[in-house]
Amino acid sequence: MPSPVRSRSIARVACVCVVLFAATAAYADATLVVIGGESTTLRRVYEQDGEIWIGARELLEALGFQVTWNASSEKLIGHGNDRSVLLTPGIEHVVAGAKTRRLAHAPRFVGGELCVPVEFVERALPQILGTQAHLEAVHPSPIAVAPTFAATVSVLKKIVVDAGHGGHDAGATSPEGIKEKDINLGVALKRRELLERNTQIDVVLTRDGDYFIPLAGRTQIGNRSEADLFLSIHSNGSVNRAATGLETYFLAYEATDRQAARLAAEENRVVSLEENSPFAAFTEGDDLAAMLRDMVNADNMRASEHLAAAVQRRIVEYMHLPNRGVKQAPFFVLVGSKNPAILVEVGFASNPVEARRLAEEQTQWVLAEALFQAIMYYDETLAESRAGERP
């Protein structure tokens, strides 16, 4: 007989799956019928601005293509059977080998992923690929503004959500001027709305507007409020504008690799904008390592790694971006938290295509939903762990 915790978990998953059908991602919404081939169920079909949009990656894979995203050329590329298809966000022309077809509506990001209009299936495929196909039983999912979930929380009572940077600290900036601080705040506000609308969790924001909060002050907010966990939202930056992907960090005095160490050092430079920062005397090297050895609690670090793994898994599932993994690094913003604390990089603000995507309201809702699901999963595992410890 299932335990009460397990039964509650199963019920929660069932409820969440039902409402997800009407939220950001659609499931079993259309059938792709290829003349002379097999029919395939497409699970990512959306309605936006009165138009039907099909997830480009899923569609091309259903047609037998191997699909990759080329960040440097900003194109989704499908390869298969000596054929190739190139799709570019915002560009109406679809290229297949030496053939080009102009669409009435350019591919765009919808529901957090690159999509093509229905006309791509019904009009472009015959001309550029010689493939006759059409869609049947099309029931698109309208893009939700704020999805509602049936969720039961067993352990978590209060969470701190930290929108990284703010005020005179813009963070990473795209070539078009999209600022990391704005992306971070957008995701944080939407995440608070989802949690407060669907759970009894009390959400504390370190900032709810465009103003600056010192690094040490952010974790102090969490400690003073006696929060159960601390989650800092950031958007990555790199001199390589093609850099892309998602990664989540927890605090440790040794970085996973050089890239993680560089990122932590870049984020930690914010102390130069602060007055009387407790971190001012520590930069890099032995002094920093010694300080962190004294402050990093082993049990808290393990719990933070567990939380980071839950978050990383969900945002990769939802965002369809490269998985850069769970890593550790000496981030000042995580230092001093008495409870599990992580920093999540939701994408690269320095990548022009990724920045435009992250700046969209719908993408921020997708990220907020992914973080919501991660918190639900983390709460579930905490409940099961505590149930197992009881005599």
Short mmCIF file of C-alpha atoms in Angstrom, two decimals:
data_model
loop_
_atom_site.label_atom_id
_atom_site.label_comp_id
_atom_site.label_asym_id
_atom_site.label_seq_id
_atom_site.Cartn_x
_atom_site.Cartn_y
_atom_site.Cartn_z
CA MET A 1 0.00 0.00 0.00
CA PRO A 2 1.51 3.40 -0.95
CA SER A 3 2.64 5.64 1.87
CA PRO A 4 0.64 8.82 2.54
CA VAL A 5 3.54 10.87 1.15
CA ARG A 6 3.76 8.76 -2.01
CA SER A 7 -0.02 8.87 -2.54
CA ARG A 8 0.00 12.63 -2.16
CA SER A 9 2.89 12.88 -4.63
CA ILE A 10 1.07 10.77 -7.21
CA ALA A 11 -2.07 12.88 -6.85
CA ARG A 12 -0.04 16.06 -7.20
CA VAL A 13 1.62 14.86 -10.40
CA ALA A 14 -1.75 13.87 -11.88
CA CYS A 15 -3.25 17.28 -11.11
CA VAL A 16 -0.28 19.15 -12.51
CA CYS A 17 -0.32 17.13 -15.74
CA VAL A 18 -4.00 17.95 -16.30
CA VAL A 19 -3.54 21.70 -16.02
CA LEU A 20 -0.34 21.73 -18.01
CA PHE A 21 -2.44 20.81 -21.04
CA ALA A 22 -3.90 24.30 -20.94
CA ALA A 23 -0.76 26.12 -19.89
CA THR A 24 2.44 26.87 -21.75
CA ALA A 25 3.10 23.51 -23.44
CA ALA A 26 0.53 21.62 -25.50
CA TYR A 27 0.28 17.84 -25.67
CA ALA A 28 -1.22 15.68 -28.47
CA ASP A 29 -2.64 18.74 -30.20
CA ALA A 30 -2.27 17.81 -33.88
CA THR A 31 -1.60 14.91 -36.20
CA LEU A 32 0.95 15.35 -38.96
CA VAL A 33 -0.12 13.29 -41.96
CA VAL A 34 2.61 12.71 -44.55
CA ILE A 35 1.33 11.38 -47.89
CA GLY A 36 3.05 8.05 -48.52
CA GLY A 37 4.51 8.08 -45.01
CA GLU A 38 3.52 7.70 -41.38
CA SER A 39 1.28 9.91 -39.30
CA THR A 40 2.84 11.52 -36.25
CA THR A 41 1.36 13.18 -33.20
CA LEU A 42 2.80 16.65 -32.65
CA ARG A 43 2.80 17.73 -29.03
CA ARG A 44 3.90 21.35 -29.37
CA VAL A 45 1.18 23.28 -31.15
CA TYR A 46 0.33 26.81 -30.03
CA GLU A 47 -2.04 29.63 -30.81
CA GLN A 48 -0.75 33.18 -30.68
CA ASP A 49 -2.01 36.37 -32.34
CA GLY A 50 -4.73 34.39 -34.07
CA GLU A 51 -2.22 32.10 -35.82
CA ILE A 52 -1.35 28.42 -35.28
CA TRP A 53 2.32 27.72 -34.58
CA ILE A 54 4.14 24.39 -34.69
CA GLY A 55 7.31 23.58 -32.74
CA ALA A 56 9.99 23.56 -35.47
CA ARG A 57 12.32 21.04 -33.84
CA GLU A 58 9.56 18.49 -33.22
CA LEU A 59 8.18 18.96 -36.74
CA LEU A 60 11.53 18.49 -38.49
CA GLU A 61 12.37 15.46 -36.34
CA ALA A 62 9.01 13.94 -37.29
CA LEU A 63 10.04 14.37 -40.93
CA GLY A 64 13.27 12.45 -40.30
CA PHE A 65 15.74 15.30 -39.81
CA GLN A 66 18.52 15.55 -37.26
CA VAL A 67 18.05 19.00 -35.75
CA THR A 68 20.63 21.36 -34.23
CA TRP A 69 20.66 25.01 -33.20
CA ASN A 70 23.61 27.01 -34.55
CA ALA A 71 24.05 29.90 -32.14
CA SER A 72 26.70 31.69 -34.20
CA SER A 73 24.52 31.87 -37.34
CA GLU A 74 21.28 32.06 -35.31
CA LYS A 75 19.64 29.25 -37.30
CA LEU A 76 17.79 26.03 -36.60
CA ILE A 77 19.24 23.45 -38.99
CA GLY A 78 17.76 20.12 -40.02
CA HIS A 79 19.90 17.48 -41.80
CA GLY A 80 18.70 14.20 -43.27
CA ASN A 81 18.92 12.03 -46.41
CA ASP A 82 21.10 14.54 -48.26
CA ARG A 83 18.60 17.28 -47.46
CA SER A 84 18.87 20.31 -45.23
CA VAL A 85 16.47 22.94 -43.92
CA LEU A 86 17.46 26.29 -42.40
CA LEU A 87 15.07 28.35 -40.27
CA THR A 88 15.99 31.76 -38.85
CA PRO A 89 13.94 33.57 -36.18
CA GLY A 90 12.35 36.73 -37.62
CA ILE A 91 13.31 35.90 -41.23
CA GLU A 92 10.48 34.89 -43.57
CA HIS A 93 12.69 32.91 -45.96
CA VAL A 94 13.06 29.17 -45.39
CA VAL A 95 16.05 27.60 -47.14
CA ALA A 96 16.18 23.94 -48.20
CA GLY A 97 19.24 23.11 -50.27
CA ALA A 98 19.16 25.44 -53.27
CA LYS A 99 15.45 26.22 -52.83
CA THR A 100 13.94 29.10 -50.91
CA ARG A 101 10.37 29.67 -49.83
CA ARG A 102 9.03 32.92 -48.38
CA LEU A 103 6.49 32.53 -45.58
CA ALA A 104 3.79 35.06 -44.75
CA HIS A 105 4.85 34.78 -41.09
CA ALA A 106 8.48 34.41 -40.06
CA PRO A 107 9.49 31.69 -37.57
CA ARG A 108 9.28 33.01 -34.02
CA PHE A 109 9.76 31.90 -30.45
CA VAL A 110 6.46 30.78 -28.95
CA GLY A 111 6.12 28.91 -25.68
CA GLY A 112 9.87 29.19 -25.21
CA GLU A 113 10.88 27.49 -28.49
CA LEU A 114 11.27 28.31 -32.18
CA CYS A 115 8.04 27.67 -34.09
CA VAL A 116 6.83 27.85 -37.70
CA PRO A 117 3.35 28.79 -38.94
CA VAL A 118 0.97 26.16 -40.31
CA GLU A 119 1.66 27.37 -43.84
CA PHE A 120 5.15 25.88 -43.52
CA VAL A 121 3.58 22.41 -43.42
CA GLU A 122 0.86 22.90 -45.99
CA ARG A 123 2.60 25.14 -48.56
CA ALA A 124 6.35 25.25 -48.02
CA LEU A 125 7.11 21.55 -47.59
CA PRO A 126 5.79 20.51 -51.05
CA GLN A 127 7.81 23.24 -52.78
CA ILE A 128 11.14 23.03 -50.97
CA LEU A 129 11.25 19.35 -50.01
CA GLY A 130 8.71 17.68 -52.29
CA THR A 131 6.91 16.41 -49.19
CA GLN A 132 3.12 16.41 -49.27
CA ALA A 133 1.74 16.77 -45.77
CA HIS A 134 -1.12 18.27 -43.85
CA LEU A 135 -2.36 18.60 -40.29
CA GLU A 136 -5.44 16.95 -38.82
CA ALA A 137 -7.20 17.29 -35.46
CA VAL A 138 -5.49 20.59 -34.73
CA HIS A 139 -6.29 21.74 -31.20
CA PRO A 140 -3.70 24.34 -30.29
CA SER A 141 -2.94 25.35 -26.74
CA PRO A 142 -3.46 29.06 -26.10
CA ILE A 143 -0.45 30.62 -24.45
CA ALA A 144 -1.36 31.14 -20.84
CA VAL A 145 -0.61 34.37 -19.03
CA ALA A 146 -0.32 32.75 -15.62
CA PRO A 147 -0.97 29.00 -15.53
CA THR A 148 -2.86 27.60 -12.58
CA PHE A 149 -1.81 24.34 -10.96
CA ALA A 150 -3.24 22.03 -8.35
CA ALA A 151 -0.33 21.67 -5.96
CA THR A 152 0.17 20.51 -2.41
CA VAL A 153 3.24 21.59 -0.48
CA SER A 154 4.34 19.47 2.46
CA VAL A 155 7.56 21.02 3.80
CA LEU A 156 8.43 24.40 2.30
CA LYS A 157 6.83 27.43 3.91
CA LYS A 158 8.89 30.40 2.75
CA ILE A 159 11.24 30.97 -0.21
CA VAL A 160 13.49 33.88 -1.12
CA VAL A 161 13.68 34.68 -4.84
CA ASP A 162 16.58 36.93 -5.75
CA ALA A 163 16.50 38.81 -9.05
CA GLY A 164 20.20 39.28 -9.77
CA HIS A 165 21.72 42.74 -10.34
CA GLY A 166 19.49 45.86 -10.52
CA GLY A 167 19.75 49.63 -10.50
CA HIS A 168 23.17 50.86 -11.62
CA ASP A 169 24.29 47.22 -11.91
CA ALA A 170 22.84 46.08 -15.26
CA GLY A 171 24.64 42.73 -15.40
CA ALA A 172 25.25 41.21 -18.82
CA THR A 173 23.88 43.17 -21.79
CA SER A 174 23.03 42.01 -25.31
CA PRO A 175 24.32 43.79 -28.43
CA GLU A 176 20.81 45.26 -28.79
CA GLY A 177 20.85 46.62 -25.24
CA ILE A 178 18.70 43.99 -23.50
CA LYS A 179 19.81 44.02 -19.85
CA GLU A 180 20.24 41.00 -17.63
CA LYS A 181 18.75 42.85 -14.66
CA ASP A 182 15.41 43.20 -16.49
CA ILE A 183 15.28 39.54 -17.54
CA ASN A 184 16.05 38.41 -14.01
CA LEU A 185 13.35 40.60 -12.49
CA GLY A 186 10.75 39.48 -15.03
CA VAL A 187 11.33 35.81 -14.22
CA ALA A 188 11.40 36.47 -10.46
CA LEU A 189 8.07 38.34 -10.47
CA LYS A 190 6.35 35.63 -12.51
CA ARG A 191 7.76 32.90 -10.30
CA ARG A 192 6.39 34.65 -7.24
CA GLU A 193 2.96 34.90 -8.88
CA LEU A 194 2.89 31.19 -9.72
CA LEU A 195 3.93 30.12 -6.22
CA GLU A 196 1.56 32.46 -4.41
CA ARG A 197 -1.35 31.66 -6.71
CA ASN A 198 -0.96 27.89 -6.51
CA THR A 199 0.58 27.15 -3.09
CA GLN A 200 0.66 28.42 0.46
CA ILE A 201 4.36 29.23 0.15
CA ASP A 202 5.30 32.74 1.23
CA VAL A 203 7.60 34.27 -1.40
CA VAL A 204 10.06 36.99 -0.42
CA LEU A 205 11.71 38.98 -3.22
CA THR A 206 15.08 40.61 -2.59
CA ARG A 207 13.94 43.30 -5.04
CA ASP A 208 10.66 43.90 -6.86
CA GLY A 209 11.87 46.82 -8.98
CA ASP A 210 14.91 48.26 -10.70
CA TYR A 211 17.13 49.10 -7.74
CA PHE A 212 20.43 47.86 -6.35
CA ILE A 213 20.83 45.44 -3.43
CA PRO A 214 24.36 44.60 -2.14
CA LEU A 215 25.37 40.96 -2.45
CA ALA A 216 25.59 40.31 1.28
CA GLY A 217 22.24 41.99 1.82
CA ARG A 218 20.49 39.48 -0.42
CA THR A 219 21.20 36.41 1.70
CA GLN A 220 20.61 38.47 4.85
CA ILE A 221 17.05 39.03 3.62
CA GLY A 222 16.63 35.27 3.45
CA ASN A 223 18.12 34.68 6.87
CA ARG A 224 16.07 37.40 8.55
CA SER A 225 12.87 36.04 7.03
CA GLU A 226 13.81 32.49 8.09
CA ALA A 227 13.24 31.20 4.57
CA ASP A 228 13.56 27.51 3.70
CA LEU A 229 15.67 28.17 0.61
CA PHE A 230 17.26 30.94 -1.45
CA LEU A 231 17.22 31.03 -5.26
CA SER A 232 19.13 33.69 -7.20
CA ILE A 233 18.10 34.21 -10.84
CA HIS A 234 20.71 35.36 -13.37
CA SER A 235 21.33 35.48 -17.12
CA ASN A 236 24.79 34.53 -18.27
CA GLY A 237 27.32 36.65 -20.14
CA SER A 238 30.24 35.76 -22.37
CA VAL A 239 32.60 37.48 -24.81
CA ASN A 240 31.59 34.69 -27.18
CA ARG A 241 28.21 35.89 -28.44
CA ALA A 242 27.39 32.40 -29.68
CA ALA A 243 27.58 30.97 -26.15
CA THR A 244 24.27 29.38 -25.16
CA GLY A 245 22.76 27.06 -22.58
CA LEU A 246 21.57 26.64 -19.02
CA GLU A 247 23.50 25.98 -15.82
CA THR A 248 22.82 26.00 -12.08
CA TYR A 249 25.33 26.63 -9.28
CA PHE A 250 25.64 25.95 -5.58
CA LEU A 251 28.21 27.45 -3.23
CA ALA A 252 31.64 25.87 -2.72
CA TYR A 253 35.09 27.31 -2.13
CA GLU A 254 36.46 25.44 -5.17
CA ALA A 255 34.95 25.96 -8.62
CA THR A 256 34.01 23.02 -10.83
CA ASP A 257 36.17 24.29 -13.69
CA ARG A 258 37.81 27.43 -15.08
CA GLN A 259 34.63 28.62 -16.73
CA ALA A 260 32.72 28.38 -13.43
CA ALA A 261 35.53 30.21 -11.64
CA ARG A 262 35.50 33.00 -14.24
CA LEU A 263 31.75 33.38 -13.97
CA ALA A 264 31.88 33.59 -10.17
CA ALA A 265 34.67 36.15 -10.35
CA GLU A 266 32.64 38.24 -12.80
CA GLU A 267 29.53 38.12 -10.61
CA ASN A 268 31.60 38.88 -7.50
CA ARG A 269 33.02 42.06 -9.05
CA VAL A 270 29.75 43.74 -8.13
CA VAL A 271 31.32 44.39 -4.71
CA SER A 272 33.25 47.20 -6.41
CA LEU A 273 29.91 49.02 -6.70
CA GLU A 274 29.12 48.58 -3.01
CA GLU A 275 30.08 50.61 0.02
CA ASN A 276 31.54 48.82 3.05
CA SER A 277 31.09 45.38 1.53
CA PRO A 278 32.09 42.52 3.88
CA PHE A 279 33.66 40.88 0.83
CA ALA A 280 35.86 43.86 -0.08
CA ALA A 281 38.93 42.33 1.54
CA PHE A 282 38.50 39.06 -0.35
CA THR A 283 39.05 38.82 -4.07
CA GLU A 284 40.51 35.59 -5.39
CA GLY A 285 43.04 33.04 -4.21
CA ASP A 286 43.92 31.77 -0.73
CA ASP A 287 42.11 34.49 1.25
CA LEU A 288 38.84 33.81 -0.51
CA ALA A 289 39.22 30.05 -0.16
CA ALA A 290 39.99 30.36 3.55
CA MET A 291 36.96 32.56 4.15
CA LEU A 292 34.64 30.19 2.33
CA ARG A 293 36.01 27.11 4.09
CA ASP A 294 34.92 28.69 7.35
CA MET A 295 31.47 29.64 6.07
CA VAL A 296 30.37 26.72 3.88
CA ASN A 297 28.36 24.17 5.82
CA ALA A 298 28.76 20.62 4.43
CA ASP A 299 25.13 19.60 5.05
CA ASN A 300 23.84 22.83 3.54
CA MET A 301 26.10 22.35 0.51
CA ARG A 302 24.68 18.85 -0.10
CA ALA A 303 21.11 20.15 0.20
CA SER A 304 21.96 23.01 -2.17
CA GLU A 305 23.38 20.56 -4.70
CA HIS A 306 20.16 18.54 -4.48
CA LEU A 307 18.08 21.68 -5.08
CA ALA A 308 20.35 22.73 -7.97
CA ALA A 309 19.90 19.34 -9.65
CA ALA A 310 16.09 19.63 -9.42
CA VAL A 311 16.11 23.12 -10.92
CA GLN A 312 18.58 22.27 -13.69
CA ARG A 313 16.59 19.26 -14.80
CA ARG A 314 13.35 21.22 -15.10
CA ILE A 315 14.69 24.27 -16.93
CA VAL A 316 16.47 22.05 -19.48
CA GLU A 317 13.21 20.13 -20.09
CA TYR A 318 11.23 23.32 -20.56
CA MET A 319 13.67 25.56 -22.46
CA HIS A 320 15.21 23.19 -25.03
CA LEU A 321 18.64 24.77 -24.64
CA PRO A 322 22.01 23.02 -24.15
CA ASN A 323 22.49 21.54 -20.68
CA ARG A 324 25.65 23.05 -19.22
CA GLY A 325 25.10 21.13 -16.00
CA VAL A 326 25.08 21.61 -12.24
CA LYS A 327 28.30 23.23 -11.01
CA GLN A 328 29.86 24.68 -7.90
CA ALA A 329 31.65 28.00 -7.52
CA PRO A 330 32.40 30.68 -4.87
CA PHE A 331 29.54 33.12 -5.48
CA PHE A 332 29.38 35.89 -2.88
CA VAL A 333 25.61 36.17 -3.33
CA LEU A 334 25.22 32.67 -1.86
CA VAL A 335 27.63 33.15 1.03
CA GLY A 336 26.07 33.21 4.47
CA SER A 337 22.73 31.60 3.61
CA LYS A 338 21.60 29.41 6.51
CA ASN A 339 19.50 27.28 4.18
CA PRO A 340 19.95 25.68 0.73
CA ALA A 341 20.95 28.36 -1.76
CA ILE A 342 21.54 28.20 -5.51
CA LEU A 343 22.18 30.50 -8.46
CA VAL A 344 20.56 29.62 -11.79
CA GLU A 345 21.73 31.00 -15.13
CA VAL A 346 18.60 30.88 -17.31
CA GLY A 347 20.44 31.58 -20.57
CA PHE A 348 22.92 34.01 -22.11
CA ALA A 349 21.95 37.67 -22.20
CA SER A 350 25.11 38.26 -24.25
CA ASN A 351 23.77 36.02 -27.05
CA PRO A 352 21.59 38.29 -29.24
CA VAL A 353 19.08 35.58 -30.16
CA GLU A 354 18.89 34.12 -26.68
CA ALA A 355 18.55 37.60 -25.14
CA ARG A 356 15.57 38.44 -27.34
CA ARG A 357 13.99 35.16 -26.35
CA LEU A 358 14.63 35.71 -22.63
CA ALA A 359 13.17 39.21 -22.82
CA GLU A 360 9.83 37.88 -24.09
CA GLU A 361 7.02 37.65 -21.55
CA GLN A 362 6.08 34.14 -22.65
CA THR A 363 9.62 32.80 -22.27
CA GLN A 364 9.74 34.25 -18.77
CA TRP A 365 6.48 32.45 -17.95
CA VAL A 366 8.00 29.20 -19.25
CA LEU A 367 11.02 29.70 -17.00
CA ALA A 368 8.81 30.57 -14.03
CA GLU A 369 6.80 27.41 -14.61
CA ALA A 370 9.96 25.30 -14.82
CA LEU A 371 11.18 26.75 -11.53
CA PHE A 372 7.74 26.16 -10.01
CA GLN A 373 7.86 22.48 -10.98
CA ALA A 374 11.40 22.19 -9.63
CA ILE A 375 10.29 23.55 -6.26
CA MET A 376 7.35 21.11 -6.16
CA TYR A 377 9.70 18.22 -6.88
CA TYR A 378 12.18 19.40 -4.26
CA ASP A 379 9.43 19.72 -1.66
CA GLU A 380 8.24 16.20 -2.50
CA THR A 381 11.68 14.69 -2.01
CA LEU A 382 12.08 16.54 1.29
CA ALA A 383 8.76 15.12 2.49
CA GLU A 384 9.74 11.60 1.49
CA SER A 385 13.13 11.95 3.13
CA ARG A 386 11.62 13.11 6.41
CA ALA A 387 9.00 10.36 6.30
CA GLY A 388 11.78 7.82 5.92
CA GLU A 389 13.60 9.19 8.99
CA ARG A 390 10.63 8.68 11.29
CA PRO A 391 10.80 5.56 13.53
#
